[in-house]
Short mmCIF file of C-alpha atoms in Angstrom, two decimals:
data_model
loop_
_atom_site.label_atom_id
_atom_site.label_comp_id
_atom_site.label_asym_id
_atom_site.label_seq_id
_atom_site.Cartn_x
_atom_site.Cartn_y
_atom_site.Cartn_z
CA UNK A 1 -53.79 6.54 80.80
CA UNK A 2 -50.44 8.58 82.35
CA UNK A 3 -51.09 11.91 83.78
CA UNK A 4 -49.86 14.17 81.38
CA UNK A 5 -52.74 12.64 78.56
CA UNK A 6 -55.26 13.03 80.46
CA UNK A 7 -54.10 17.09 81.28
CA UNK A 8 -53.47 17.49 77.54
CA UNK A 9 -57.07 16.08 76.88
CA UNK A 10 -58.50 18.49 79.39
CA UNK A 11 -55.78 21.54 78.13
CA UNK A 12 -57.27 24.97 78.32
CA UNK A 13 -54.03 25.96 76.94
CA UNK A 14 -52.80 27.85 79.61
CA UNK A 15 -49.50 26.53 79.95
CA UNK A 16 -47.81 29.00 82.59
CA UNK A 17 -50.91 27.19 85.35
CA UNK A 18 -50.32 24.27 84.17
CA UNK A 19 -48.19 21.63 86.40
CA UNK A 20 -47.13 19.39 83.19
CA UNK A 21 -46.55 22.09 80.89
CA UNK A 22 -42.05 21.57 81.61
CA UNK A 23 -42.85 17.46 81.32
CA UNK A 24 -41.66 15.99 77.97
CA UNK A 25 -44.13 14.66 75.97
CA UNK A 26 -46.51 17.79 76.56
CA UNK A 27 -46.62 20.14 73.63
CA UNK A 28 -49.74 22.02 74.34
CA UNK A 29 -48.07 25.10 74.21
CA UNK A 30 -47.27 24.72 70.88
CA UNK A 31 -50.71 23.77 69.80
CA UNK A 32 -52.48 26.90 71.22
CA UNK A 33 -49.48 29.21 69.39
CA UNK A 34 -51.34 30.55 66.30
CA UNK A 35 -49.83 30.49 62.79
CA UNK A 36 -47.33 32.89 61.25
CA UNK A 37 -48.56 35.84 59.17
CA UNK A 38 -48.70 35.26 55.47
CA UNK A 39 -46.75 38.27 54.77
CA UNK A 40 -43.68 38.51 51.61
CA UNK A 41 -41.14 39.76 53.51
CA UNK A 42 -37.31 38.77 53.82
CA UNK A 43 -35.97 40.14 56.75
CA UNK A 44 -37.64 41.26 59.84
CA UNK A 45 -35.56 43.28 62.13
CA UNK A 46 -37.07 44.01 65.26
CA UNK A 47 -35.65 47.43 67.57
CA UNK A 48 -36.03 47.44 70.92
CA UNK A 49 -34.15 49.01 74.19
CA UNK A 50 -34.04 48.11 77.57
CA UNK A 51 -35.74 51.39 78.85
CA UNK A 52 -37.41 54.12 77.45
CA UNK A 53 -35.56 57.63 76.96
CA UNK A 54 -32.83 55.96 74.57
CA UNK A 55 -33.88 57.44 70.95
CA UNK A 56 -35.31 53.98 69.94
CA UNK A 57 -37.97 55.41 67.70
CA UNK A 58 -35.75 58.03 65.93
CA UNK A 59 -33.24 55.33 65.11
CA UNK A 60 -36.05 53.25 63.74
CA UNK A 61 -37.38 56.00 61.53
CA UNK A 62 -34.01 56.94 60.16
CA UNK A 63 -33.09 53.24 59.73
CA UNK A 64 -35.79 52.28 58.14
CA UNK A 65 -35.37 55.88 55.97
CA UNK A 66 -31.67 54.85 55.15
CA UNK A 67 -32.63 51.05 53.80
CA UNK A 68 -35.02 52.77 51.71
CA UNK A 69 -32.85 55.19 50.39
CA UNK A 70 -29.97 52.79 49.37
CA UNK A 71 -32.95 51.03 47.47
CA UNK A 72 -34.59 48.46 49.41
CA UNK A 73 -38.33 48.13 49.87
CA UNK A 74 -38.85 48.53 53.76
CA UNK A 75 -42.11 48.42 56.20
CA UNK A 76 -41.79 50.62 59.19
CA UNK A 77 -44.46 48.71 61.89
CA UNK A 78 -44.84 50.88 64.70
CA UNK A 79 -45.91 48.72 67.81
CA UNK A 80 -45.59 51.00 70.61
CA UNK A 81 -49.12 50.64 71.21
CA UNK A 82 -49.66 52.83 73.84
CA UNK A 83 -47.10 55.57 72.87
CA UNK A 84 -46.95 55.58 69.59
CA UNK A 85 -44.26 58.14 67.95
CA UNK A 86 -43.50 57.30 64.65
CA UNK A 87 -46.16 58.98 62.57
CA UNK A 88 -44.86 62.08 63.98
CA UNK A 89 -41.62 61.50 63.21
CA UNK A 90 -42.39 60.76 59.31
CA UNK A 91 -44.70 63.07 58.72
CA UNK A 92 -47.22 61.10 58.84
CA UNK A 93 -49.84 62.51 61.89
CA UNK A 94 -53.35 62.50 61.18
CA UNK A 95 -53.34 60.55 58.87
CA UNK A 96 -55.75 57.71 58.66
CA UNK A 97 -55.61 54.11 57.31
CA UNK A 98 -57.80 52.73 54.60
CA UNK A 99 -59.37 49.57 53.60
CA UNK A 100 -59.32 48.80 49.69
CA UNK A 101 -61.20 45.59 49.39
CA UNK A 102 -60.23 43.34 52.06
CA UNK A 103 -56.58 44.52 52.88
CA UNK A 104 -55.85 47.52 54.93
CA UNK A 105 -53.49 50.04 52.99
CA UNK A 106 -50.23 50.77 54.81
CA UNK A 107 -49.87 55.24 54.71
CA UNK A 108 -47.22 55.38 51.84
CA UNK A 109 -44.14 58.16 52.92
CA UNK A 110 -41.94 57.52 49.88
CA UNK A 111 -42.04 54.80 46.68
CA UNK A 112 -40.18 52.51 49.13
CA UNK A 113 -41.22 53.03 52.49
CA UNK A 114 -44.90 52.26 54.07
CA UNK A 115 -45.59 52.43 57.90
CA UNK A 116 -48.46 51.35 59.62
CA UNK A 117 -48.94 52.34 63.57
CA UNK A 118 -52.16 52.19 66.19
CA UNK A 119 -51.49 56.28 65.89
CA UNK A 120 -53.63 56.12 62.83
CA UNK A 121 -56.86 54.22 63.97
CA UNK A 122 -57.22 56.88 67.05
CA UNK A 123 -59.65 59.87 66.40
CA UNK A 124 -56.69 62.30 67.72
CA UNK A 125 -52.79 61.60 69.25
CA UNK A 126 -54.29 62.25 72.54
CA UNK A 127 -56.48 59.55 72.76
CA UNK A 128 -54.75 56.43 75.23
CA UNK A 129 -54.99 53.17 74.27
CA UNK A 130 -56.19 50.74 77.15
CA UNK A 131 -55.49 47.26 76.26
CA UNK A 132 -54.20 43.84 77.59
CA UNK A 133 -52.02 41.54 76.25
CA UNK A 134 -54.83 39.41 74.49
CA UNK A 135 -56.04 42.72 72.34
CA UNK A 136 -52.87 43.22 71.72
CA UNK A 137 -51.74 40.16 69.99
CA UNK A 138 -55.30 40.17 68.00
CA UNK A 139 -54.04 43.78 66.67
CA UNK A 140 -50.69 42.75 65.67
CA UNK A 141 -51.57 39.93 64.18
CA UNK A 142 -53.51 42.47 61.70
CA UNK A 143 -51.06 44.69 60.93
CA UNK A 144 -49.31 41.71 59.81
CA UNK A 145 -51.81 39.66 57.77
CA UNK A 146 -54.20 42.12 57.08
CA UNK A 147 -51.82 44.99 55.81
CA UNK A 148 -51.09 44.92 52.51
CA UNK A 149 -47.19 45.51 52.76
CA UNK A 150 -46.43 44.32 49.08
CA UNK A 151 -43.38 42.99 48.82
CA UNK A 152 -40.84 43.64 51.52
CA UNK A 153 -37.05 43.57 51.69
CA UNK A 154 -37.08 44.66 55.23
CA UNK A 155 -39.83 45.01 57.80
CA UNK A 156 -38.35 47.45 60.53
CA UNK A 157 -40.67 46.58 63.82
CA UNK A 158 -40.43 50.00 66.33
CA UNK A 159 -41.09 48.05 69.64
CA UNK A 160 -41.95 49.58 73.31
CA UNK A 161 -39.11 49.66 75.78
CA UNK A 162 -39.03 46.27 77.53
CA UNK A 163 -39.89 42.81 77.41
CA UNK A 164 -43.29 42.46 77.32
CA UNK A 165 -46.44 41.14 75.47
CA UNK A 166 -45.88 43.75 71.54
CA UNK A 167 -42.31 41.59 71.79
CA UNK A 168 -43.42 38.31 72.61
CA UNK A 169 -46.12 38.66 69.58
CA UNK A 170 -44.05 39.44 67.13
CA UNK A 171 -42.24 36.55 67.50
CA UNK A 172 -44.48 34.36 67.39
CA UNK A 173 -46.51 35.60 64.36
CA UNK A 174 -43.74 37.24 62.11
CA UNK A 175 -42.02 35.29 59.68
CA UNK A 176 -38.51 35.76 58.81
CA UNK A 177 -37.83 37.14 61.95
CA UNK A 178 -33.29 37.49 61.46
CA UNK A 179 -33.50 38.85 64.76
CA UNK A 180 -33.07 42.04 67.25
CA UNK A 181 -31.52 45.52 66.97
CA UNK A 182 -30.53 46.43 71.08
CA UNK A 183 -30.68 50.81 70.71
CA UNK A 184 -28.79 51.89 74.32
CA UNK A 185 -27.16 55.53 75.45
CA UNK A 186 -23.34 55.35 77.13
CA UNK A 187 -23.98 55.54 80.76
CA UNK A 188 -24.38 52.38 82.63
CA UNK A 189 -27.67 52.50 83.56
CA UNK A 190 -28.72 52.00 80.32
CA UNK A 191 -26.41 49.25 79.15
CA UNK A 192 -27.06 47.45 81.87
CA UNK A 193 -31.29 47.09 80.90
CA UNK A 194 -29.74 46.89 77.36
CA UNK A 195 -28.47 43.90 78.44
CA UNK A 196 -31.30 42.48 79.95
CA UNK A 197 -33.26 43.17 76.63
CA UNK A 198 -30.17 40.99 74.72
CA UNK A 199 -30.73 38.03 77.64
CA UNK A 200 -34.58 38.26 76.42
CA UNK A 201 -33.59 37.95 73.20
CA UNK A 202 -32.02 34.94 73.65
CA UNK A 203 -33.90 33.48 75.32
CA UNK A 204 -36.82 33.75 72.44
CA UNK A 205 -34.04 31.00 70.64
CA UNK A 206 -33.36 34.92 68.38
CA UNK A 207 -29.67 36.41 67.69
CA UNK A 208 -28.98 39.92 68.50
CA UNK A 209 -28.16 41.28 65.47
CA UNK A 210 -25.90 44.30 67.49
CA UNK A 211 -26.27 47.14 70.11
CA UNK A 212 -26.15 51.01 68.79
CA UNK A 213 -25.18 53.02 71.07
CA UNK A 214 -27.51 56.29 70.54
CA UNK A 215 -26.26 59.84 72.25
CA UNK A 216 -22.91 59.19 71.98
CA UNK A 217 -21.86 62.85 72.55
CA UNK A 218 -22.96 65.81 71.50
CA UNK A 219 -21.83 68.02 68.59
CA UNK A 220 -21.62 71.41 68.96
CA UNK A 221 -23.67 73.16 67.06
CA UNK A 222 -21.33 76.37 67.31
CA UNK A 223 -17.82 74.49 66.94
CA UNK A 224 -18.71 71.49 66.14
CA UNK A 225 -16.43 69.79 68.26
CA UNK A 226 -18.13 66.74 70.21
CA UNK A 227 -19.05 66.82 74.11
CA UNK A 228 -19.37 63.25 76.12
CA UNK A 229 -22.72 64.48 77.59
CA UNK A 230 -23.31 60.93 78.68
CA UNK A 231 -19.87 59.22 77.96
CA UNK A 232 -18.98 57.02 75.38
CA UNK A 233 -17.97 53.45 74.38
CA UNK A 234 -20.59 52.14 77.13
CA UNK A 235 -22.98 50.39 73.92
CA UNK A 236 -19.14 49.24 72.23
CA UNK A 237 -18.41 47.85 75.98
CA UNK A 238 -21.53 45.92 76.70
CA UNK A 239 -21.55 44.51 72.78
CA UNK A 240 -18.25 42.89 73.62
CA UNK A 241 -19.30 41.40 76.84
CA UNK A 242 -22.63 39.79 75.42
CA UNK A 243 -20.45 38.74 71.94
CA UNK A 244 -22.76 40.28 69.63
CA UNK A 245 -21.84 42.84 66.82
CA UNK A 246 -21.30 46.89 67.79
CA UNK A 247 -23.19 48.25 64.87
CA UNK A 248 -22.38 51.85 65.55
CA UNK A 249 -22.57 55.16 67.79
CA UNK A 250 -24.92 57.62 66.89
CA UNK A 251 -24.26 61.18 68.28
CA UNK A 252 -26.67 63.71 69.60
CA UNK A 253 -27.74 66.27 67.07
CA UNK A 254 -29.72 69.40 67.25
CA UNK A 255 -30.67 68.92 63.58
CA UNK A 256 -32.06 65.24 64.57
CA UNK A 257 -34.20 66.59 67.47
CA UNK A 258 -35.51 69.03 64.62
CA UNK A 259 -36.22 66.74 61.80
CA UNK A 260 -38.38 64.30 64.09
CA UNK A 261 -40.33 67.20 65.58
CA UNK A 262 -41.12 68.45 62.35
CA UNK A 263 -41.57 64.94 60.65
CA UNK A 264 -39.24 64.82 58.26
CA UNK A 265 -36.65 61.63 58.85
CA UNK A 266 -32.74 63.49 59.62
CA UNK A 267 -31.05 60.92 57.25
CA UNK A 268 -32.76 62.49 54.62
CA UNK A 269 -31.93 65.81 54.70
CA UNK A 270 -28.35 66.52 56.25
CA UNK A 271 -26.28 64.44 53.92
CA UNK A 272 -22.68 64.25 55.09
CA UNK A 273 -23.24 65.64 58.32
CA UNK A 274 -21.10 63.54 61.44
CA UNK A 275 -24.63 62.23 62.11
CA UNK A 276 -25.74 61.43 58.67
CA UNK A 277 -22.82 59.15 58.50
CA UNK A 278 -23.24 57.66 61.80
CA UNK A 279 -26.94 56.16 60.86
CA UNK A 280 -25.76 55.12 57.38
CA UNK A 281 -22.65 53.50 58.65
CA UNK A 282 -25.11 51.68 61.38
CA UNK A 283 -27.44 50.40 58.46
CA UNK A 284 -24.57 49.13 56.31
CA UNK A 285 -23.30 47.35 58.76
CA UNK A 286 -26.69 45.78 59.63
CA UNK A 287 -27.33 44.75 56.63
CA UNK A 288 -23.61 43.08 56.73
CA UNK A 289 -24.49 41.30 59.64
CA UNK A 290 -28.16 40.29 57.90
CA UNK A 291 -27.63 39.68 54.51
CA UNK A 292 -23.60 38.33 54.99
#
């Protein structure tokens, strides 16, 4: 019997221990991946960043918000586990999630728009979540399967900055996954994790569905005339050196910083503002790039 049959016979399924796991013929990893969720969804569009401090979760809110609003049926899955911000941001803190029968029932903020996030199966915001990566992947896999999301046009997945174990899971248990949403600011210390996060990506066999670049400028709230706080064109810049699609700059707005501390989402109440455009002009052109 060859090596690498009697290893599979004896597989814990560890495969990043195991000495056979890059031989061909050994597909053990495969075997101990568990199944995707049965969930009715037809596009999963997963945001992520580099490093924290970019606006990831406000542009997730207000994208998810402005695919609602132009009529689609969206899931907002918050899976910042251990700092989760979008309930906040939507209104939606204290709330609590319910079980009808054997489905958990996603907190409802409009006719079109569910979230579920860890946030509302704490006793209080402060409390910390102390998991690892195992626990993790059990709790996804939940909100998932065991949500009852309905039927989705778009499932908008709020991930933690990085590449760790909430973006590895939702890979590997979300269906219809079209692919990732890179959120960066100008300077060059954040393209350059942005980056990394689109080389992660690919490497996961997913496209990058486009970099927005988030705090591009400030507008005055006096003049109205915009101010390069941070500089500009560094998210347009590192789109064309990757090849993926520049979906859009997205200024920094006093009114933004107001509407997520107060939870209401900004693309629903300052219509026609420069920023209001900015995050619709960013969702229609993701949902170019994901529907064709």
């Amino acid at each position: 019997m060859a090596d690498n049959q009697v290893q599979q016979e004896g597989c814990s399924g560890n495969c990043s221990s195991c000495p056979s796991a890059q031989q061909e013929g050994c597909d053990s990893s495969k075997k101990g991946l568990p199944p995707k969720a049965k969930i009715d969804v037809k596009h999963v569009i997963l945001v992520l960043s580099g490093k924290g401090g970019v606006g990831k979760t406000t542009v997730s809110v207000n994208l998810a918000s402005a695919l609602a609003n132009h009529g689609k049926t969206v899931g907002l899955l918050d899976l910042d586990i251990h700092g989760p911000n979008v309930p906040k941001m939507v209104g939606a803190e204290g709330q609590h999630l319910a079980v009808m029968g054997n489905k958990i029932e996603p907190i409802q903020i409009t006719g079109n728009l569910s979230v579920v996030s860890m946030e509302f199966l704490l006793p209080d915001a402060e409390t910390p979540v102390i998991w690892r990566g195992p626990m993790k992947m059990a709790a996804i896999q939940q909100f998932l399967e065991d949500v009852n999301w309905g039927a989705l046009d778009y499932l908008v997945v709020d991930l933690p900055p990085g590449t760790g174990d909430e973006a590895l899971s939702i890979i590997q248990l979300a269906p219809n996954v079209d692919g990732a949403v890179i959120v960066t600011t100008p300077q060059e210390v954040s393209t350059m994790d942005s980056k990394k996060a689109a080389k992660f990506v690919e490497k996961l066999e997913l496209p990058v569905l486009g970099i927005i670049e988030n705090m591009s400028g400030l507008i005055c709230p006096d003049c109205g005339k915009e101010i390069d706080i941070f500089g500009k064109g560094g998210g347009k810049k590192a789109a064309e050196e990757l090849g993926v699609p520049f979906l859009g700059a997205i200024p920094i707005d006093i009114e933004m910083r107001k509407a997520g501390d107060e939870g209401r989402p900004f693309i629903n109440r300052h219509a026609d503002s420069p920023s209001w455009k900015a995050i619709d002009a960013v969702m229609e052109n993701l949902v170019k790039v994901v529907e064709g």
